[in-house]
mmCIF file of C-alpha atoms in Angstrom:
data_model
loop_
_atom_site.group_PDB
_atom_site.id
_atom_site.type_symbol
_atom_site.label_atom_id
_atom_site.label_comp_id
_atom_site.label_asym_id
_atom_site.label_seq_id
_atom_site.Cartn_x
_atom_site.Cartn_y
_atom_site.Cartn_z
ATOM 1 C CA MET A 1 86.232 121.120 93.174
ATOM 2 C CA ASN A 2 89.133 122.646 91.237
ATOM 3 C CA GLY A 3 92.364 123.643 91.212
ATOM 4 C CA SER A 4 95.558 121.573 92.076
ATOM 5 C CA LEU A 5 95.479 118.840 94.416
ATOM 6 C CA PRO A 6 94.616 120.571 98.059
ATOM 7 C CA GLU A 7 97.989 120.806 99.846
ATOM 8 C CA ILE A 8 96.122 120.028 103.120
ATOM 9 C CA ILE A 9 96.030 116.573 102.150
ATOM 10 C CA LYS A 10 99.980 116.637 102.830
ATOM 11 C CA GLY A 11 99.258 116.241 106.123
ATOM 12 C CA LEU A 12 100.343 118.958 109.605
ATOM 13 C CA GLU A 13 103.833 119.353 110.742
ATOM 14 C CA THR A 14 102.492 118.382 113.949
ATOM 15 C CA CYS A 15 101.434 114.799 112.922
ATOM 16 C CA SER A 16 103.045 112.798 114.978
ATOM 17 C CA SER A 17 103.925 110.239 112.490
ATOM 18 C CA LYS A 18 105.352 112.859 110.300
ATOM 19 C CA SER A 19 103.774 111.037 107.569
ATOM 20 C CA PRO A 20 100.407 112.673 106.075
ATOM 21 C CA LEU A 21 97.181 111.278 106.934
ATOM 22 C CA PRO A 22 98.674 108.510 108.441
ATOM 23 C CA ASN A 23 95.512 106.382 108.527
ATOM 24 C CA LEU A 24 94.442 107.581 105.013
ATOM 25 C CA MET A 25 93.384 104.242 103.293
ATOM 26 C CA LYS A 26 91.005 105.403 100.372
ATOM 27 C CA LEU A 27 91.484 108.704 98.317
ATOM 28 C CA PHE A 28 88.191 109.375 95.747
ATOM 29 C CA LEU A 29 88.617 112.720 94.066
ATOM 30 C CA ARG A 30 87.072 111.476 90.880
ATOM 31 C CA ASP A 31 84.798 113.775 88.073
ATOM 32 C CA ASN A 32 86.594 116.694 89.170
ATOM 33 C CA GLN A 33 88.138 119.980 87.639
ATOM 34 C CA LEU A 34 91.674 119.359 89.754
ATOM 35 C CA MET A 35 94.674 120.337 87.360
ATOM 36 C CA GLY A 36 98.467 120.258 87.934
ATOM 37 C CA LYS A 37 100.864 117.687 88.366
ATOM 38 C CA LEU A 38 100.504 115.241 91.103
ATOM 39 C CA PRO A 39 102.826 115.656 93.631
ATOM 40 C CA ASN A 40 105.260 113.116 94.911
ATOM 41 C CA TRP A 41 104.175 113.294 98.364
ATOM 42 C CA LEU A 42 101.211 111.061 97.257
ATOM 43 C CA GLY A 43 103.670 108.375 97.647
ATOM 44 C CA GLU A 44 104.049 109.253 101.620
ATOM 45 C CA LEU A 45 100.138 108.236 102.250
ATOM 46 C CA LYS A 46 101.600 104.707 103.312
ATOM 47 C CA ASN A 47 98.539 103.108 104.208
ATOM 48 C CA LEU A 48 96.757 103.980 101.113
ATOM 49 C CA ARG A 49 94.493 101.018 99.418
ATOM 50 C CA VAL A 50 92.616 102.996 96.827
ATOM 51 C CA LEU A 51 93.505 106.059 94.889
ATOM 52 C CA ASP A 52 91.371 107.393 92.536
ATOM 53 C CA LEU A 53 92.297 110.544 91.127
ATOM 54 C CA SER A 54 90.296 109.944 87.297
ATOM 55 C CA GLY A 55 88.151 112.258 85.206
ATOM 56 C CA ASN A 56 90.341 115.165 86.380
ATOM 57 C CA LYS A 57 92.838 117.427 84.520
ATOM 58 C CA PHE A 58 95.983 116.412 86.109
ATOM 59 C CA GLU A 59 98.984 116.551 83.732
ATOM 60 C CA GLY A 60 102.724 115.652 83.453
ATOM 61 C CA PRO A 61 104.129 112.404 84.665
ATOM 62 C CA ILE A 62 103.036 109.702 86.899
ATOM 63 C CA PRO A 63 104.978 110.138 89.902
ATOM 64 C CA ALA A 64 107.488 107.283 90.666
ATOM 65 C CA SER A 65 106.606 107.708 94.639
ATOM 66 C CA LEU A 66 103.356 105.764 93.814
ATOM 67 C CA GLY A 67 105.902 102.612 93.256
ATOM 68 C CA THR A 68 106.075 103.387 97.667
ATOM 69 C CA LEU A 69 102.494 102.245 98.588
ATOM 70 C CA GLN A 70 103.107 99.009 99.794
ATOM 71 C CA HIS A 71 99.576 98.358 100.466
ATOM 72 C CA LEU A 72 97.943 100.027 97.218
ATOM 73 C CA GLU A 73 95.143 97.684 95.231
ATOM 74 C CA TYR A 74 93.499 100.304 93.226
ATOM 75 C CA MET A 75 94.713 102.650 91.296
ATOM 76 C CA TYR A 76 92.250 105.027 88.935
ATOM 77 C CA LEU A 77 94.424 107.565 87.069
ATOM 78 C CA GLY A 78 92.178 107.307 83.819
ATOM 79 C CA PHE A 79 90.910 110.124 81.860
ATOM 80 C CA ASN A 80 93.253 113.027 82.850
ATOM 81 C CA GLU A 81 95.904 114.428 80.457
ATOM 82 C CA MET A 82 98.932 112.851 82.012
ATOM 83 C CA ASN A 83 101.723 112.226 79.901
ATOM 84 C CA GLY A 84 105.317 110.281 80.118
ATOM 85 C CA SER A 85 106.059 107.202 80.457
ATOM 86 C CA LEU A 86 104.427 104.477 83.310
ATOM 87 C CA PRO A 87 107.016 104.762 86.365
ATOM 88 C CA ASP A 88 109.355 101.429 86.780
ATOM 89 C CA SER A 89 108.441 101.330 90.200
ATOM 90 C CA ILE A 90 104.721 100.616 89.547
ATOM 91 C CA GLY A 91 106.301 96.885 89.193
ATOM 92 C CA GLN A 92 106.728 96.830 93.241
ATOM 93 C CA LEU A 93 103.052 97.488 94.060
ATOM 94 C CA SER A 94 102.981 93.537 94.859
ATOM 95 C CA GLN A 95 99.437 94.040 96.463
ATOM 96 C CA LEU A 96 97.851 95.818 93.244
ATOM 97 C CA GLN A 97 94.678 94.574 91.933
ATOM 98 C CA GLN A 98 93.171 97.182 89.605
ATOM 99 C CA LEU A 99 95.619 99.499 87.344
ATOM 100 C CA HIS A 100 93.347 102.053 85.094
ATOM 101 C CA VAL A 101 95.293 104.590 83.266
ATOM 102 C CA SER A 102 93.370 104.870 80.453
ATOM 103 C CA TYR A 103 92.715 107.882 78.106
ATOM 104 C CA ASN A 104 95.667 109.901 78.896
ATOM 105 C CA HIS A 105 99.025 110.706 76.795
ATOM 106 C CA LEU A 106 101.100 108.371 77.833
ATOM 107 C CA SER A 107 103.864 107.072 75.734
ATOM 108 C CA GLY A 108 107.026 104.878 75.634
ATOM 109 C CA SER A 109 106.511 100.998 76.028
ATOM 110 C CA LEU A 110 104.345 98.946 78.725
ATOM 111 C CA LEU A 111 107.054 97.821 82.063
ATOM 112 C CA ASP A 112 108.105 94.566 81.841
ATOM 113 C CA SER A 113 107.582 94.540 85.550
ATOM 114 C CA ILE A 114 103.606 94.776 85.018
ATOM 115 C CA GLY A 115 104.109 90.600 84.747
ATOM 116 C CA GLN A 116 105.334 90.674 88.059
ATOM 117 C CA LEU A 117 102.095 91.909 89.464
ATOM 118 C CA SER A 118 100.666 88.751 90.664
ATOM 119 C CA GLN A 119 97.783 89.704 92.200
ATOM 120 C CA LEU A 120 96.708 92.098 88.931
ATOM 121 C CA GLN A 121 92.926 91.315 87.928
ATOM 122 C CA VAL A 122 92.315 94.526 85.786
ATOM 123 C CA LEU A 123 94.752 96.158 83.763
ATOM 124 C CA ASP A 124 93.430 98.918 81.698
ATOM 125 C CA VAL A 125 96.175 100.947 79.584
ATOM 126 C CA SER A 126 93.628 101.742 76.124
ATOM 127 C CA SER A 127 93.677 105.111 74.773
ATOM 128 C CA ASN A 128 97.016 106.296 75.066
ATOM 129 C CA HIS A 129 100.055 106.482 73.052
ATOM 130 C CA LEU A 130 102.231 103.502 74.135
ATOM 131 C CA SER A 131 103.657 101.535 71.874
ATOM 132 C CA GLY A 132 106.342 98.704 71.757
ATOM 133 C CA SER A 133 106.705 94.869 71.936
ATOM 134 C CA LEU A 134 104.580 92.746 74.055
ATOM 135 C CA SER A 135 106.122 89.472 75.392
ATOM 136 C CA GLU A 136 105.207 86.428 77.591
ATOM 137 C CA GLN A 137 107.344 88.563 80.322
ATOM 138 C CA HIS A 138 104.816 91.009 80.638
ATOM 139 C CA PHE A 139 102.038 88.261 81.584
ATOM 140 C CA TRP A 140 104.553 85.921 83.211
ATOM 141 C CA LYS A 141 102.721 86.186 86.952
ATOM 142 C CA LEU A 142 99.288 87.484 85.798
ATOM 143 C CA SER A 143 97.554 84.403 86.931
ATOM 144 C CA LYS A 144 94.585 86.103 88.348
ATOM 145 C CA LEU A 145 94.272 88.742 85.164
ATOM 146 C CA GLU A 146 90.390 88.933 84.182
ATOM 147 C CA TYR A 147 90.299 92.248 82.201
ATOM 148 C CA LEU A 148 92.865 93.308 80.261
ATOM 149 C CA GLN A 149 91.979 96.356 77.973
ATOM 150 C CA MET A 150 95.484 97.815 75.798
ATOM 151 C CA ASP A 151 93.247 99.113 72.325
ATOM 152 C CA SER A 152 94.138 102.568 70.810
ATOM 153 C CA ASN A 153 97.697 102.069 71.316
ATOM 154 C CA SER A 154 100.518 100.630 68.964
ATOM 155 C CA PHE A 155 101.399 97.359 70.569
ATOM 156 C CA TYR A 156 102.670 94.154 68.798
ATOM 157 C CA LEU A 157 103.102 90.701 70.230
ATOM 158 C CA ASN A 158 106.519 88.974 70.044
ATOM 159 C CA VAL A 159 105.824 85.541 71.943
ATOM 160 C CA SER A 160 107.306 82.009 71.013
ATOM 161 C CA PRO A 161 105.239 79.645 69.163
ATOM 162 C CA ASN A 162 105.050 77.281 72.394
#
């Protein structure tokens, strides 16, 4: 597929729930030629558990509206051309188990709120333009973290000797 994210996914005005695709749990559109910015209406897919838009040509920032997807467990946005910083709202995804945003053009620092994602098992932010200090706060509640990939960024550790 090519072009922008299909507007048909946004839903129909006749939908009784007034929410697009109210039962959609998994959206897999990886490895296509989709381009443009990710639309804010993705945050209206309230039952979404898996979002995989990796391997496309999406650009622009990651929409803050994705932080409203309270059931989201897996977010794959890697291998695109997205820029800007990670939205603070990602720290609200309490069910998130995997976050993959590698191989983009993301900048700024890693959110302190990442450390609140107690269900997170995989965090891959590699090959971006992220920078800044990493402290204990970034890993505060990540007791389930099994895979951490942060290479090809400009982080430095600022942890206490204890």
